[in-house]
């Protein structure tokens, strides 16, 4: 049977509460009852001792007894629910409670029997008279028989006390149960509410509402982890969705201009407005080449991003490679009045040389494109214990902070209004990232408007 979490938790809390309260009540009752019986026994012995002492002091030597005082003790004992009989050493009855007030004695015995059976219905009680010797100067001078209903003599006070204690315990038990129920249902609600919210939010996300987020903070760390994972999932889905939409728009946008140019040129030539001379055909050819380059780039990217990108790894000095590539670019940098510096010593890595070249070429051509005339580009190769870093810093205008997380995405260009003729299609860094990731490395950018941008490629050794 499938029930919701809140009901399940509530039922568990209630069961645990009932079991705990019952267990506590049963154990407390057993413990209390044992101590109560001990107390009753002890109390009875104490009373008996008091009677014996009181009767002993009434012996006045030579078989003389203070009869009035004995009667007073006997009556007092009777009033306290004890039936006594006093005999001298010869067995002659000096005072007998049943002779004094037989009716009262009967009532006391009945009351005792009633008290014991009401408390311990399973105990078969009996009225017994226990004889205790009365001594005078170490000699026995008589006997006092104290009658009580056994095995426990429960006075009305004792019974009242134990019964009110039991009622109090039941009251405490019922209150604890009620309290546990209330706390249990609050806890169940507190635990199930965030889960219900997470479920609701993930359903909304599954239905395509990627902007949905779970706002509430819980005091349970697991629930906080769950909500933050769902929020993170929604964020990446939202980002992917945005990029997917932008990718479609960007591809269309990138293709529209060269196709429109081609179309208008062709139409003009077909209509005889333009002569199909070499100059015009060359311009059409350039547009076609541009489209071809873009499609080629996309193809390359999909190949690099697919999981079966094959790397032909060889051991080589990456410093040597970077130096050679800088040499190839040197004239272009000089033509733009840009200073280019290199620092670094031999760094041997195991990697796909051609693909690492592509990454460096891309970083250098970006440095060339995005550094203003008269600027400076610094390239360095550094080695740590287990990584090699290629760093390209440019003191240009920097990349706006909001663009930094996106520049490695396809077709993303920080300056969207930039004339496309000066730049590429916005897939150079995406390809570079795919290559570096395939090598188990990372590519990151630090940028600020004041200091420019710094691209850091980290490769494992
Ligand atoms: P593109 O072909 O447009 O250069 P990339 O993928 O190489 O494509 O770069 C993506 C975007 O990152 C660029 O359009 C540019 O906005 C930004 N960018 C890349 N390199 C630099 C750099 N060295 N300085 C400033 N911005 C840069």
Tab-separated table of N, CA, C and O and ligand atoms in Angstrom, residues 362-371 377 392-400 403 406-416 418 420 422-432 445 447 452-455, ligand 1:
chain	number	residue	atom	x	y	z
A	362	UNK	N	44.423	29.274	-31.323
A	362	UNK	CA	43.167	29.973	-31.037
A	362	UNK	C	43.375	31.079	-29.995
A	362	UNK	O	42.888	32.197	-30.159
A	363	UNK	N	44.151	30.761	-28.926
A	363	UNK	CA	44.384	31.767	-27.885
A	363	UNK	C	45.186	32.941	-28.451
A	363	UNK	O	44.903	34.100	-28.144
A	364	UNK	N	46.188	32.620	-29.318
A	364	UNK	CA	47.004	33.703	-29.883
A	364	UNK	C	46.186	34.547	-30.857
A	364	UNK	O	46.292	35.768	-30.872
A	365	UNK	N	45.345	33.888	-31.679
A	365	UNK	CA	44.572	34.689	-32.646
A	365	UNK	C	43.529	35.533	-31.929
A	365	UNK	O	43.252	36.658	-32.333
A	366	UNK	N	42.984	35.024	-30.816
A	366	UNK	CA	42.068	35.856	-30.014
A	366	UNK	C	42.829	37.037	-29.420
A	366	UNK	O	42.325	38.158	-29.405
A	367	UNK	N	44.054	36.770	-28.919
A	367	UNK	CA	44.859	37.840	-28.334
A	367	UNK	C	45.098	38.922	-29.388
A	367	UNK	O	45.009	40.110	-29.109
A	368	UNK	N	45.348	38.462	-30.607
A	368	UNK	CA	45.589	39.419	-31.699
A	368	UNK	C	44.322	40.228	-32.004
A	368	UNK	O	44.358	41.433	-32.200
A	369	UNK	N	43.182	39.498	-32.015
A	369	UNK	CA	41.914	40.158	-32.374
A	369	UNK	C	41.457	41.149	-31.302
A	369	UNK	O	40.950	42.213	-31.600
A	370	UNK	N	41.614	40.736	-30.017
A	370	UNK	CA	40.982	41.534	-28.969
A	370	UNK	C	41.933	42.464	-28.226
A	370	UNK	O	41.559	43.054	-27.221
A	371	UNK	N	43.194	42.567	-28.686
A	371	UNK	CA	44.097	43.535	-28.054
A	371	UNK	C	44.129	44.783	-28.937
A	371	UNK	O	44.258	44.675	-30.155
A	377	UNK	N	50.870	41.588	-25.105
A	377	UNK	CA	50.423	40.210	-24.866
A	377	UNK	C	51.585	39.452	-24.218
A	377	UNK	O	52.725	39.573	-24.671
A	392	UNK	N	48.045	32.890	-21.316
A	392	UNK	CA	48.088	33.966	-22.315
A	392	UNK	C	47.368	35.168	-21.700
A	392	UNK	O	46.157	35.117	-21.460
A	393	UNK	N	48.122	36.239	-21.401
A	393	UNK	CA	47.468	37.433	-20.826
A	393	UNK	C	47.499	38.572	-21.824
A	393	UNK	O	48.482	38.768	-22.537
A	394	UNK	N	46.380	39.277	-21.835
A	394	UNK	CA	46.169	40.334	-22.812
A	394	UNK	C	45.764	41.579	-22.045
A	394	UNK	O	44.835	41.518	-21.230
A	395	UNK	N	46.443	42.733	-22.280
A	395	UNK	CA	46.016	43.919	-21.523
A	395	UNK	C	44.982	44.726	-22.313
A	395	UNK	O	45.093	45.927	-22.459
A	396	UNK	N	44.002	44.012	-22.815
A	396	UNK	CA	42.952	44.662	-23.621
A	396	UNK	C	41.845	45.227	-22.753
A	396	UNK	O	42.065	45.621	-21.607
A	397	UNK	N	40.613	45.186	-23.296
A	397	UNK	CA	39.490	45.809	-22.586
A	397	UNK	C	38.851	44.847	-21.576
A	397	UNK	O	37.991	45.238	-20.813
A	398	UNK	N	39.264	43.610	-21.603
A	398	UNK	CA	38.694	42.642	-20.662
A	398	UNK	C	37.369	42.102	-21.151
A	398	UNK	O	36.812	42.578	-22.145
A	399	UNK	N	36.879	41.094	-20.464
A	399	UNK	CA	35.593	40.477	-20.849
A	399	UNK	C	34.609	40.814	-19.737
A	399	UNK	O	34.931	40.602	-18.558
A	400	UNK	N	33.419	41.343	-20.066
A	400	UNK	CA	32.442	41.655	-19.002
A	400	UNK	C	32.172	40.419	-18.139
A	400	UNK	O	32.094	39.301	-18.664
A	403	UNK	N	29.741	37.758	-19.034
A	403	UNK	CA	30.016	36.926	-20.215
A	403	UNK	C	30.992	35.797	-19.925
A	403	UNK	O	31.051	34.825	-20.673
A	406	UNK	N	30.169	32.181	-20.145
A	406	UNK	CA	29.609	31.725	-21.426
A	406	UNK	C	30.577	31.699	-22.595
A	406	UNK	O	30.248	31.151	-23.647
A	407	UNK	N	31.772	32.313	-22.415
A	407	UNK	CA	32.608	32.452	-23.625
A	407	UNK	C	33.072	31.120	-24.204
A	407	UNK	O	33.484	31.065	-25.345
A	408	UNK	N	32.960	30.036	-23.386
A	408	UNK	CA	33.373	28.730	-23.924
A	408	UNK	C	32.209	28.015	-24.615
A	408	UNK	O	32.338	26.884	-25.052
A	409	UNK	N	31.038	28.704	-24.669
A	409	UNK	CA	29.880	28.101	-25.340
A	409	UNK	C	29.939	28.436	-26.831
A	409	UNK	O	30.475	29.471	-27.222
A	410	UNK	N	29.295	27.573	-27.641
A	410	UNK	CA	29.293	27.777	-29.099
A	410	UNK	C	28.680	29.133	-29.470
A	410	UNK	O	27.674	29.518	-28.902
A	411	UNK	N	29.240	29.768	-30.431
A	411	UNK	CA	28.743	31.025	-31.019
A	411	UNK	C	28.643	32.177	-30.038
A	411	UNK	O	28.070	33.199	-30.345
A	412	UNK	N	29.187	31.966	-28.809
A	412	UNK	CA	29.045	33.052	-27.853
A	412	UNK	C	30.101	34.093	-28.116
A	412	UNK	O	31.292	33.806	-28.148
A	413	UNK	N	29.654	35.329	-28.293
A	413	UNK	CA	30.622	36.410	-28.465
A	413	UNK	C	30.262	37.490	-27.462
A	413	UNK	O	29.111	37.924	-27.395
A	414	UNK	N	31.270	37.903	-26.692
A	414	UNK	CA	31.002	38.881	-25.650
A	414	UNK	C	30.433	40.158	-26.270
A	414	UNK	O	29.452	40.714	-25.785
A	415	UNK	N	31.026	40.581	-27.359
A	415	UNK	CA	30.540	41.800	-28.004
A	415	UNK	C	29.639	41.386	-29.165
A	415	UNK	O	30.112	41.087	-30.265
A	416	UNK	N	28.326	41.365	-28.894
A	416	UNK	CA	27.411	40.819	-29.903
A	416	UNK	C	27.269	41.722	-31.116
A	416	UNK	O	26.892	41.293	-32.195
A	418	UNK	N	29.669	43.241	-32.459
A	418	UNK	CA	30.944	43.348	-33.175
A	418	UNK	C	30.783	42.961	-34.649
A	418	UNK	O	30.018	42.059	-34.988
A	420	UNK	N	31.204	41.050	-37.659
A	420	UNK	CA	31.618	39.666	-37.788
A	420	UNK	C	32.855	39.496	-38.668
A	420	UNK	O	33.552	38.509	-38.617
A	422	UNK	N	35.577	41.012	-38.450
A	422	UNK	CA	36.823	41.032	-37.674
A	422	UNK	C	36.981	39.789	-36.817
A	422	UNK	O	38.066	39.498	-36.351
A	423	UNK	N	35.900	39.098	-36.590
A	423	UNK	CA	36.006	37.958	-35.673
A	423	UNK	C	35.587	36.664	-36.309
A	423	UNK	O	35.166	36.608	-37.463
A	424	UNK	N	35.729	35.602	-35.552
A	424	UNK	CA	35.321	34.297	-36.050
A	424	UNK	C	33.867	34.063	-35.718
A	424	UNK	O	33.110	35.001	-35.470
A	425	UNK	N	33.492	32.778	-35.700
A	425	UNK	CA	32.084	32.457	-35.483
A	425	UNK	C	31.759	32.265	-34.008
A	425	UNK	O	30.626	31.986	-33.657
A	426	UNK	N	32.750	32.382	-33.130
A	426	UNK	CA	32.493	32.183	-31.695
A	426	UNK	C	32.550	30.718	-31.306
A	426	UNK	O	31.898	30.306	-30.351
A	427	UNK	N	33.329	29.914	-32.054
A	427	UNK	CA	33.453	28.508	-31.651
A	427	UNK	C	34.891	28.103	-31.351
A	427	UNK	O	35.156	26.982	-30.961
A	428	UNK	N	35.807	29.063	-31.512
A	428	UNK	CA	37.229	28.768	-31.256
A	428	UNK	C	37.457	28.288	-29.832
A	428	UNK	O	38.083	27.243	-29.609
A	429	UNK	N	36.932	29.008	-28.844
A	429	UNK	CA	37.142	28.633	-27.438
A	429	UNK	C	36.389	27.351	-27.085
A	429	UNK	O	36.835	26.580	-26.248
A	430	UNK	N	35.243	27.137	-27.763
A	430	UNK	CA	34.477	25.912	-27.494
A	430	UNK	C	35.300	24.698	-27.919
A	430	UNK	O	35.389	23.702	-27.192
A	431	UNK	N	35.925	24.816	-29.115
A	431	UNK	CA	36.770	23.714	-29.602
A	431	UNK	C	37.966	23.535	-28.660
A	431	UNK	O	38.303	22.416	-28.267
A	432	UNK	N	38.577	24.663	-28.257
A	432	UNK	CA	39.742	24.594	-27.357
A	432	UNK	C	39.366	23.867	-26.071
A	432	UNK	O	40.103	23.005	-25.593
A	445	UNK	N	39.382	31.420	-17.453
A	445	UNK	CA	39.718	32.801	-17.796
A	445	UNK	C	39.530	33.697	-16.573
A	445	UNK	O	38.568	33.550	-15.820
A	447	UNK	N	39.379	37.766	-15.806
A	447	UNK	CA	39.320	38.996	-16.588
A	447	UNK	C	38.794	40.156	-15.768
A	447	UNK	O	37.941	39.976	-14.902
A	452	UNK	N	42.673	43.510	-18.024
A	452	UNK	CA	42.510	42.717	-19.238
A	452	UNK	C	42.177	41.267	-18.912
A	452	UNK	O	41.673	40.973	-17.833
A	453	UNK	N	42.481	40.360	-19.860
A	453	UNK	CA	42.082	38.962	-19.658
A	453	UNK	C	43.302	38.061	-19.583
A	453	UNK	O	44.339	38.343	-20.179
A	454	UNK	N	43.110	36.960	-18.855
A	454	UNK	CA	44.199	35.976	-18.738
A	454	UNK	C	43.579	34.600	-18.939
A	454	UNK	O	42.693	34.207	-18.179
A	455	UNK	N	44.007	33.899	-19.995
A	455	UNK	CA	43.509	32.545	-20.250
A	455	UNK	C	44.531	31.552	-19.710
A	455	UNK	O	45.719	31.672	-20.017
B	1	LIG	P1	35.592	34.139	-31.755
B	1	LIG	O1	35.720	33.383	-33.009
B	1	LIG	O2	34.400	35.018	-31.694
B	1	LIG	O3	36.856	34.794	-31.331
B	1	LIG	P2	35.999	32.388	-29.517
B	1	LIG	O4	35.239	31.186	-29.098
B	1	LIG	O5	37.438	32.226	-29.777
B	1	LIG	O6	35.235	32.988	-30.735
B	1	LIG	O7	35.799	33.503	-28.399
B	1	LIG	C1	34.521	33.743	-27.851
B	1	LIG	C2	34.409	35.153	-27.322
B	1	LIG	O8	35.266	35.319	-26.183
B	1	LIG	C3	34.878	36.190	-28.281
B	1	LIG	O9	33.861	36.572	-29.172
B	1	LIG	C4	35.260	37.350	-27.366
B	1	LIG	O10	34.125	38.096	-27.021
B	1	LIG	C5	35.772	36.642	-26.132
B	1	LIG	N1	37.252	36.567	-26.120
B	1	LIG	C6	38.001	35.500	-26.480
B	1	LIG	N2	39.327	35.773	-26.300
B	1	LIG	C7	39.399	37.031	-25.806
B	1	LIG	C8	40.467	37.891	-25.401
B	1	LIG	N3	41.762	37.519	-25.479
B	1	LIG	N4	40.159	39.134	-24.939
B	1	LIG	C9	38.889	39.526	-24.852
B	1	LIG	N5	37.829	38.760	-25.208
B	1	LIG	C10	38.064	37.532	-25.665
